[in-house]
Coordinates of C-alpha atoms in Angstrom, one line a residue:
X232 CA -7.9 -23.9 -7.2
X233 CA -11.4 -25.3 -7.3
X234 CA -13.2 -25.9 -10.6
X235 CA -15.4 -22.7 -10.6
X236 CA -12.6 -20.5 -10.0
X237 CA -10.2 -22.3 -12.5
X238 CA -13.1 -21.8 -15.1
X239 CA -13.4 -17.9 -14.4
X240 CA -9.7 -17.5 -14.7
X241 CA -9.6 -19.4 -18.1
X242 CA -12.4 -17.1 -19.2
X243 CA -10.3 -14.2 -18.4
X244 CA -7.1 -15.4 -19.9
X245 CA -8.9 -15.7 -23.2
X246 CA -9.5 -12.1 -23.4
X247 CA -5.7 -11.2 -23.6
X248 CA -4.9 -11.7 -27.3
X249 CA -1.1 -11.6 -26.7
X250 CA -0.2 -15.1 -25.7
X251 CA 3.0 -14.0 -23.7
X252 CA 1.2 -11.3 -21.6
X253 CA -1.7 -13.9 -21.1
X254 CA 1.1 -16.3 -19.8
X255 CA 2.6 -13.6 -17.3
X256 CA -0.8 -12.5 -16.2
X257 CA -1.7 -16.2 -15.4
X258 CA 1.5 -16.9 -13.6
X259 CA 1.1 -13.7 -11.6
X260 CA -2.6 -14.1 -10.9
X261 CA -2.1 -17.5 -9.2
X262 CA 0.6 -16.4 -6.7
X263 CA -1.3 -14.7 -3.8
X264 CA -4.1 -17.4 -4.2
X265 CA -1.9 -20.5 -4.3
X266 CA 1.2 -19.6 -2.3
X267 CA 0.3 -16.9 0.4
X268 CA -3.5 -17.6 1.2
X269 CA -4.8 -19.7 4.1
X270 CA -8.7 -20.0 4.5
X271 CA -9.0 -20.6 8.3
X272 CA -11.9 -22.6 9.8
X273 CA -13.2 -19.5 11.6
X274 CA -14.0 -17.8 8.4
X275 CA -10.9 -15.5 8.3
X276 CA -8.1 -15.5 5.6
X277 CA -4.5 -15.2 6.5
X278 CA -2.2 -13.9 3.8
X279 CA 1.5 -13.9 4.2
X280 CA 3.4 -11.5 2.1
X281 CA 5.4 -14.3 0.4
X282 CA 9.1 -15.1 1.3
X283 CA 8.1 -13.7 5.0
X284 CA 5.5 -15.8 6.8
X285 CA 3.8 -12.8 8.5
X286 CA 0.8 -11.0 7.3
X287 CA 1.1 -7.2 6.6
X288 CA -2.2 -5.2 6.7
X289 CA -0.9 -3.1 3.6
X290 CA 0.5 -6.1 1.6
X291 CA -2.5 -8.6 2.2
X292 CA -5.0 -5.9 1.0
X293 CA -3.1 -5.3 -2.2
X294 CA -2.4 -9.0 -2.8
X295 CA -6.0 -9.9 -2.8
X296 CA -7.3 -6.8 -4.6
X297 CA -7.1 -8.3 -8.1
X298 CA -9.6 -11.0 -7.1
X299 CA -12.3 -8.5 -6.5
X300 CA -13.6 -8.9 -10.1
X301 CA -14.3 -12.5 -9.3
X302 CA -16.2 -12.0 -6.0
X303 CA -19.3 -13.7 -7.6
X304 CA -17.5 -17.1 -7.3
X305 CA -18.3 -18.3 -3.8
X306 CA -14.8 -19.5 -2.8
X307 CA -13.3 -16.1 -3.8
X308 CA -16.1 -14.0 -1.8
X309 CA -15.2 -16.3 1.1
X310 CA -11.6 -15.4 1.0
X311 CA -12.0 -11.7 0.5
X312 CA -14.6 -11.4 3.3
X313 CA -11.9 -13.5 5.5
X314 CA -9.4 -10.8 4.6
X315 CA -11.6 -8.0 6.1
X316 CA -12.3 -10.2 9.2
X317 CA -8.6 -11.1 9.8
X318 CA -7.3 -7.5 9.5
X319 CA -10.1 -6.2 11.7
X320 CA -9.2 -8.7 14.3
X321 CA -5.5 -7.8 14.1
X322 CA -6.4 -4.2 14.5
X323 CA -8.4 -5.1 17.5
X324 CA -5.3 -6.5 19.1
X325 CA -2.9 -3.5 18.2
X326 CA -3.7 -0.7 15.8
X327 CA -0.2 0.4 15.8
X328 CA 1.2 -2.8 14.5
X329 CA 2.0 -3.3 10.8
X330 CA 2.5 -7.1 10.7
X331 CA 1.0 -10.1 12.3
X332 CA 1.7 -13.8 13.1
X333 CA -0.9 -16.6 12.2
X334 CA -0.7 -17.7 15.8
X335 CA 0.2 -15.8 19.0
X336 CA 3.7 -17.7 19.0
X337 CA 5.7 -14.6 19.9
X338 CA 7.5 -14.7 16.5
X339 CA 8.9 -11.3 15.5
X340 CA 11.2 -9.6 13.1
X341 CA 13.3 -8.1 15.9
X342 CA 13.0 -7.6 19.8
X343 CA 12.0 -4.0 19.6
X344 CA 11.6 -1.5 22.3
X345 CA 8.0 -0.9 22.0
X346 CA 4.7 -2.5 23.4
X347 CA 4.9 -5.9 21.9
X348 CA 2.3 -8.6 21.7
X349 CA 2.6 -12.5 20.8
X350 CA 0.5 -11.8 17.8
X351 CA 2.7 -8.9 16.5
X352 CA 5.5 -9.7 14.0
X353 CA 6.4 -6.0 13.6
X354 CA 5.1 -2.8 15.4
X355 CA 6.4 0.0 12.9
X356 CA 3.4 2.3 13.0
X357 CA 2.4 3.3 9.5
X358 CA -0.7 5.4 8.4
X359 CA -0.9 3.2 5.5
X360 CA -1.5 -0.2 7.4
X361 CA -4.8 1.4 8.7
X362 CA -5.8 3.0 5.6
X363 CA -5.6 -0.1 3.3
X364 CA -7.8 -1.8 5.8
X365 CA -10.4 0.6 5.2
X366 CA -9.6 0.6 1.4
X367 CA -10.1 -3.0 1.2
X368 CA -13.2 -3.1 3.1
X369 CA -14.7 -0.4 1.0
X370 CA -13.7 -2.3 -2.2
X371 CA -15.4 -5.4 -0.9
X372 CA -18.4 -3.7 0.0
X373 CA -18.8 -1.9 -3.3
X374 CA -18.3 -5.2 -5.1
X375 CA -20.5 -7.5 -3.1
X376 CA -22.9 -5.2 -1.1
X377 CA -22.4 -7.6 1.7
X378 CA -23.2 -5.8 5.0
X379 CA -23.0 -8.6 7.1
X380 CA -19.3 -8.1 6.9
X381 CA -19.7 -5.1 9.3
X382 CA -19.6 -7.4 12.4
X383 CA -18.7 -5.9 15.9
X384 CA -15.2 -6.5 15.4
X385 CA -15.1 -4.7 11.8
X386 CA -16.8 -1.7 13.2
X387 CA -14.6 -1.5 16.3
X388 CA -11.7 -1.6 14.0
X389 CA -13.2 1.2 11.9
X390 CA -13.6 3.3 15.1
X391 CA -10.1 2.4 16.3
X392 CA -8.5 3.7 12.9
X393 CA -10.4 7.1 13.5
X394 CA -9.1 7.2 17.0
X395 CA -5.7 6.5 16.3
X396 CA -5.5 8.9 13.6
X397 CA -7.0 11.7 15.7
X398 CA -4.5 10.7 18.6
X399 CA -1.7 11.1 16.0
X400 CA -2.8 14.4 14.9
X401 CA -1.1 15.6 18.1
X402 CA 1.5 13.0 18.5
X403 CA 4.0 14.7 20.8
X404 CA 1.1 15.8 23.3
X405 CA -1.4 12.7 23.2
X406 CA 0.5 9.8 21.8
X407 CA 2.0 6.8 23.8
X408 CA 3.6 5.1 20.8
X409 CA 7.3 4.7 21.0
X410 CA 9.6 2.6 18.9
X411 CA 13.2 1.8 18.9
X412 CA 15.3 -0.8 17.5
X413 CA 18.8 -1.9 18.2
X414 CA 20.2 -1.4 14.7
X415 CA 23.0 0.8 13.2
X416 CA 20.5 1.8 10.4
X417 CA 18.8 5.0 11.0
X418 CA 15.9 3.8 8.7
X419 CA 15.0 1.1 11.1
X420 CA 14.4 3.0 14.4
X421 CA 12.8 6.4 15.4
X422 CA 15.0 9.0 17.1
X423 CA 14.3 11.1 20.1
X424 CA 13.6 8.3 22.6
X425 CA 11.4 6.5 20.0
X426 CA 9.1 9.6 19.4
X427 CA 10.5 10.5 16.1
X428 CA 11.7 14.1 14.9
X429 CA 9.8 17.2 16.1
X430 CA 6.6 18.2 14.2
X431 CA 4.2 21.0 14.5
X432 CA 0.5 20.8 14.4
X433 CA -1.0 20.7 10.7
X434 CA -4.4 18.8 11.0
X435 CA -2.5 15.9 9.2
X436 CA -2.0 12.5 11.1
X437 CA 1.7 11.4 12.1
X438 CA 3.3 8.3 11.0
X439 CA 6.3 6.8 12.3
X440 CA 7.2 4.9 9.0
X441 CA 6.9 4.9 5.5
X442 CA 5.1 2.1 3.4
X443 CA 8.6 0.8 2.8
X444 CA 8.9 0.1 6.5
X445 CA 11.7 2.6 6.6
X446 CA 11.5 5.5 9.2
X447 CA 10.1 8.7 8.1
X448 CA 12.4 11.5 8.0
X449 CA 9.7 14.0 8.8
X450 CA 6.5 12.5 10.1
X451 CA 3.6 13.8 8.0
X452 CA 3.9 11.5 5.2
X453 CA 1.8 13.2 2.6
X454 CA 0.8 10.2 0.4
X455 CA -0.3 8.2 3.5
X456 CA -2.4 11.2 4.4
X457 CA -3.8 11.4 0.9
X458 CA -4.9 7.8 1.2
X459 CA -6.5 8.4 4.7
X460 CA -8.5 11.3 3.1
X461 CA -9.6 9.1 0.2
X462 CA -10.6 6.2 2.4
X463 CA -12.4 8.4 5.2
X464 CA -14.5 10.0 2.2
X465 CA -15.5 6.7 1.0
X466 CA -16.6 5.5 4.2
X467 CA -19.8 7.5 3.8
X468 CA -20.9 4.6 1.2
X469 CA -21.0 2.0 4.1
X470 CA -23.9 1.6 6.2
X471 CA -22.0 2.4 9.4
X472 CA -23.3 4.3 12.6
X473 CA -23.8 7.9 12.0
X474 CA -21.4 8.9 14.6
X475 CA -18.6 7.1 12.9
X476 CA -19.4 8.7 9.4
X477 CA -19.7 12.1 10.9
X478 CA -16.3 11.7 12.6
X479 CA -14.8 10.4 9.3
X480 CA -16.2 13.4 7.3
X481 CA -14.5 15.7 9.8
X482 CA -11.3 14.1 10.0
X483 CA -10.9 13.8 6.4
X484 CA -11.5 17.6 6.0
X485 CA -8.9 18.3 8.7
X486 CA -6.4 16.1 7.1
X487 CA -7.0 17.3 3.5
X488 CA -6.7 21.0 4.7
X489 CA -3.3 20.3 6.3
X490 CA -2.1 18.6 3.1
X491 CA -3.2 21.7 0.9
X492 CA -1.7 24.0 3.5
X493 CA 1.7 22.4 4.4
X494 CA 2.1 19.5 1.7
X495 CA 2.2 21.9 -1.4
X496 CA 5.6 23.6 -2.3
X497 CA 6.9 25.8 -5.0
X498 CA 9.5 24.0 -7.2
X499 CA 11.7 26.4 -9.4
X500 CA 11.4 23.9 -12.3
X501 CA 8.1 22.2 -11.9
X502 CA 5.8 24.8 -10.1
X503 CA 3.5 23.7 -7.4
X504 CA 4.1 20.2 -6.4
X505 CA 3.3 17.8 -3.5
X506 CA 6.2 17.0 -0.9
X507 CA 6.7 13.6 0.2
X508 CA 7.1 14.4 3.8
X509 CA 6.7 17.7 5.7
X510 CA 7.1 18.5 9.4
X511 CA 5.0 21.4 9.8
X512 CA 7.7 23.6 10.8
X513 CA 8.7 24.8 7.3
X514 CA 11.0 21.6 6.4
X515 CA 10.1 19.1 3.6
X516 CA 11.4 16.2 1.6
X517 CA 11.1 16.0 -2.1
X518 CA 10.9 12.6 -3.5
X519 CA 8.8 9.5 -3.9
X520 CA 9.1 5.9 -2.9
X521 CA 8.1 2.9 -4.9
X522 CA 5.8 1.6 -2.3
X523 CA 2.1 2.3 -2.2
X524 CA 0.7 4.8 -1.1
X525 CA 2.9 7.1 -3.3
X526 CA 2.5 10.4 -4.6
X527 CA 2.5 9.0 -8.0
X528 CA -0.4 6.7 -7.3
X529 CA -2.8 9.6 -5.8
X530 CA -5.3 9.4 -8.6
X531 CA -5.2 5.6 -8.6
X532 CA -6.4 5.5 -4.9
X533 CA -8.7 8.3 -5.4
X534 CA -7.1 11.6 -4.0
X535 CA -7.3 13.5 -7.0
X536 CA -7.8 13.4 -10.9
X537 CA -5.0 12.6 -13.2
X538 CA -5.6 16.2 -14.6
X539 CA -5.2 17.8 -11.4
X540 CA -2.6 20.6 -12.2
X541 CA -0.6 20.1 -8.9
X542 CA -0.6 16.2 -9.4
X543 CA 0.8 16.8 -13.1
X544 CA 3.5 18.9 -11.9
X545 CA 4.2 16.3 -9.2
X546 CA 4.3 13.6 -11.6
X547 CA 6.9 15.3 -14.0
X548 CA 9.0 15.8 -11.0
X549 CA 8.7 12.3 -9.8
X550 CA 9.4 10.7 -13.4
X551 CA 12.7 12.7 -13.7
X552 CA 16.2 12.6 -12.5
X553 CA 15.1 15.3 -9.8
X554 CA 13.5 12.7 -7.9
X555 CA 16.3 10.8 -6.2
X556 CA 14.7 7.5 -6.5
X557 CA 14.0 7.5 -10.0
X558 CA 16.5 5.4 -12.0
X559 CA 17.1 4.9 -15.8
X560 CA 19.1 2.1 -17.4
X561 CA 19.4 -0.3 -20.3
X562 CA 16.5 -2.2 -19.7
X563 CA 14.0 0.4 -18.0
X564 CA 13.3 3.5 -16.1
X565 CA 11.2 4.1 -13.1
X566 CA 11.2 4.8 -9.4
X567 CA 13.0 2.7 -6.7
X568 CA 13.5 2.9 -3.1
X569 CA 15.6 3.7 -0.3
X570 CA 14.7 0.2 0.9
X571 CA 16.9 -1.4 -1.9
X572 CA 20.1 -0.7 -4.0
X573 CA 20.7 2.5 -6.1
X574 CA 19.7 1.9 -9.6
X575 CA 17.2 -1.0 -8.7
X576 CA 13.6 -0.2 -10.1
X577 CA 10.5 -1.6 -8.4
X578 CA 7.8 -3.2 -10.6
X579 CA 5.1 -1.9 -8.0
X580 CA 6.0 1.7 -9.0
X581 CA 6.0 0.7 -12.6
X582 CA 2.5 -0.8 -12.4
X583 CA 1.4 2.4 -10.4
X584 CA 2.7 4.4 -13.3
X585 CA 0.8 2.5 -15.7
X586 CA -2.3 2.6 -13.6
X587 CA -2.3 6.3 -13.3
X588 CA -1.2 7.0 -17.1
X589 CA -3.8 8.8 -18.9
X590 CA -3.0 7.1 -22.4
X591 CA -3.3 3.5 -23.5
X592 CA 0.0 3.8 -25.3
X593 CA 2.0 4.6 -22.0
X594 CA 0.0 1.8 -20.1
X595 CA 1.2 -0.6 -22.8
X596 CA 4.7 0.7 -22.7
X597 CA 4.9 0.0 -19.0
X598 CA 3.4 -3.4 -19.3
X599 CA 6.0 -4.3 -22.0
X600 CA 8.8 -3.1 -19.6
X601 CA 7.5 -5.2 -16.9
X602 CA 7.3 -8.2 -19.3
X603 CA 10.9 -7.8 -20.2
X604 CA 12.3 -7.4 -16.9
X605 CA 11.1 -10.7 -15.1
X606 CA 14.5 -12.4 -15.9
X607 CA 12.3 -15.1 -17.7
X608 CA 10.7 -16.2 -14.5
X609 CA 7.1 -14.7 -15.3
X610 CA 6.9 -13.2 -12.0
X611 CA 7.5 -9.7 -10.5
X612 CA 10.2 -9.0 -8.1
X613 CA 10.6 -6.5 -5.3
X614 CA 13.3 -4.8 -7.5
X615 CA 15.6 -5.3 -10.5
X616 CA 18.7 -3.7 -11.7
X617 CA 17.8 -1.2 -14.5
X618 CA 20.9 -2.4 -16.4
X619 CA 20.6 -6.1 -15.8
X620 CA 17.2 -7.5 -14.8
X621 CA 18.8 -10.9 -13.8
X622 CA 19.9 -9.3 -10.8
X623 CA 16.8 -8.6 -8.6
X624 CA 15.5 -8.8 -4.9
X625 CA 12.9 -11.2 -3.6
X626 CA 11.9 -13.8 -6.2
X627 CA 8.7 -14.5 -4.2
X628 CA 7.1 -10.9 -3.5
X629 CA 3.1 -11.5 -4.1
X630 CA 2.3 -8.0 -3.7
X631 CA 4.4 -7.1 -7.0
X632 CA 2.6 -10.1 -8.9
X633 CA -0.7 -8.5 -7.9
X634 CA 0.1 -5.2 -9.0
X635 CA 1.0 -6.5 -12.5
X636 CA -2.4 -8.2 -12.5
X637 CA -4.2 -4.8 -11.7
X638 CA -2.6 -3.2 -14.6
X639 CA -3.4 -6.0 -17.0
X640 CA -7.0 -5.9 -15.7
X641 CA -7.2 -2.2 -16.4
X642 CA -5.7 -2.3 -20.0
X643 CA -7.7 -5.4 -21.3
X644 CA -10.9 -4.4 -19.1
X645 CA -10.9 -7.8 -17.4

C-alpha cells in the first residue's frame, strides 16, 4: 500500500485501545486491498473473491465497502470508482450472471446449460448481484459526491437492473432465463427445464438462486427483495434521468407491497415474522442463511428499523433453534448455511448480528466471539465448527474479513 493509505490506516488502528482487536482489524483490513484487488489501466478495478479467481458482483461490493471511510485518499477513491465501472461493464455484458472473469478467456465454474459468454464465470441469476451493484454505487456517491461516475455505461447498467427486475416480476410469462447444471445436487440446478419451481404473481421480483449460490426452493427470496426495495429508494439521491428515478420509485413500491402481502406469516411462537422464501401460491420457507442479504441484516441494508415489530419477532426466530441453520456449540452460537456443514457458523452472519444489534454490549460480545474463533490466523473464514474453530472452510475468503472490519468500524466509530 502506498504511503498516504498506510498513514491513514495507522491512524485508524490507534483508535482501537484493545491491542489484539487492533491486530485482528489490521490483518483483516488488508486482505481485500492486498490480495484481491487489481487496479486496471483502463480505470476499472477487478476484485477476485479470494481463493476463487472470479469476480462476484455481490462479493466485490462487500469486500471494498470498508474502504469507503478512506475515500479522501486518492488511490482508494480510484479503486472504489473502478469497482463501480467494472461492475457496470459486466452487467452490460450479462445482467443475469453472478460472477465474471478478468478477461474473456472462457473460464467457468461449470459448462452449464444456459446462455454463456467468455466473460462469464457463472450464470446463476441472483437478485442480490444486481442489488449490490446499486448498493455500492449509492454508497460511493454518498461518500464522494462524484457525479462523473455516472458514465453512459453505468447509467445503462442501472437501467438494465430495473428492466431485469421488471421482467422477473412475471418470470414464467416474460423471462428467457434458464439454468441447468449437470450435478446430483438439487441446490446446483433449477428444476422444470431450468425455469425453477412454479410461482404466482406477487409484485416481487424472481430470483433463481440465493446469495449462497444455492438454488432457491421458492423463488421470491424475501431478503433479496428487501435489499432491492432499499436500493431502489436510495436511487432517488443520485442525479439520474427522471425516467429512471420514476421507474425505480414505482418498482420499489410494487416489490415492497408484495413483501408485506406475501412475505409476512403468522408463527405460533413468534407472531408475525418474515419468511425467507415464498412462491406466491401460499407456500413459504422459514429460515435464514448466513450470506447477505439476509433477513437478519434487513436494518443494516436499510429496509427497516431495528425496532420494527415484525423484524424483532423475526430476529428472535432467526437466533433460535427454530431456525434450521442456527447452530450452538462450545465456542459460539450463530447462523450457518445450507452451503456448508451442519454445525458450522459463518463469521459473515455473526458480523451482521453485531451490526444490527441495538446494544453496544451485544456488539462487543459478537466481536469477542469472532476474535476467539479465528484458529489463531487473525483472519475470518467462510465458516467454522462451533465446537472446534480449528476446523473451518476457506482460509482465504476476503468478504468475511471485510465484514469483521465493518463491525469494528461501527463499534469504534472509525
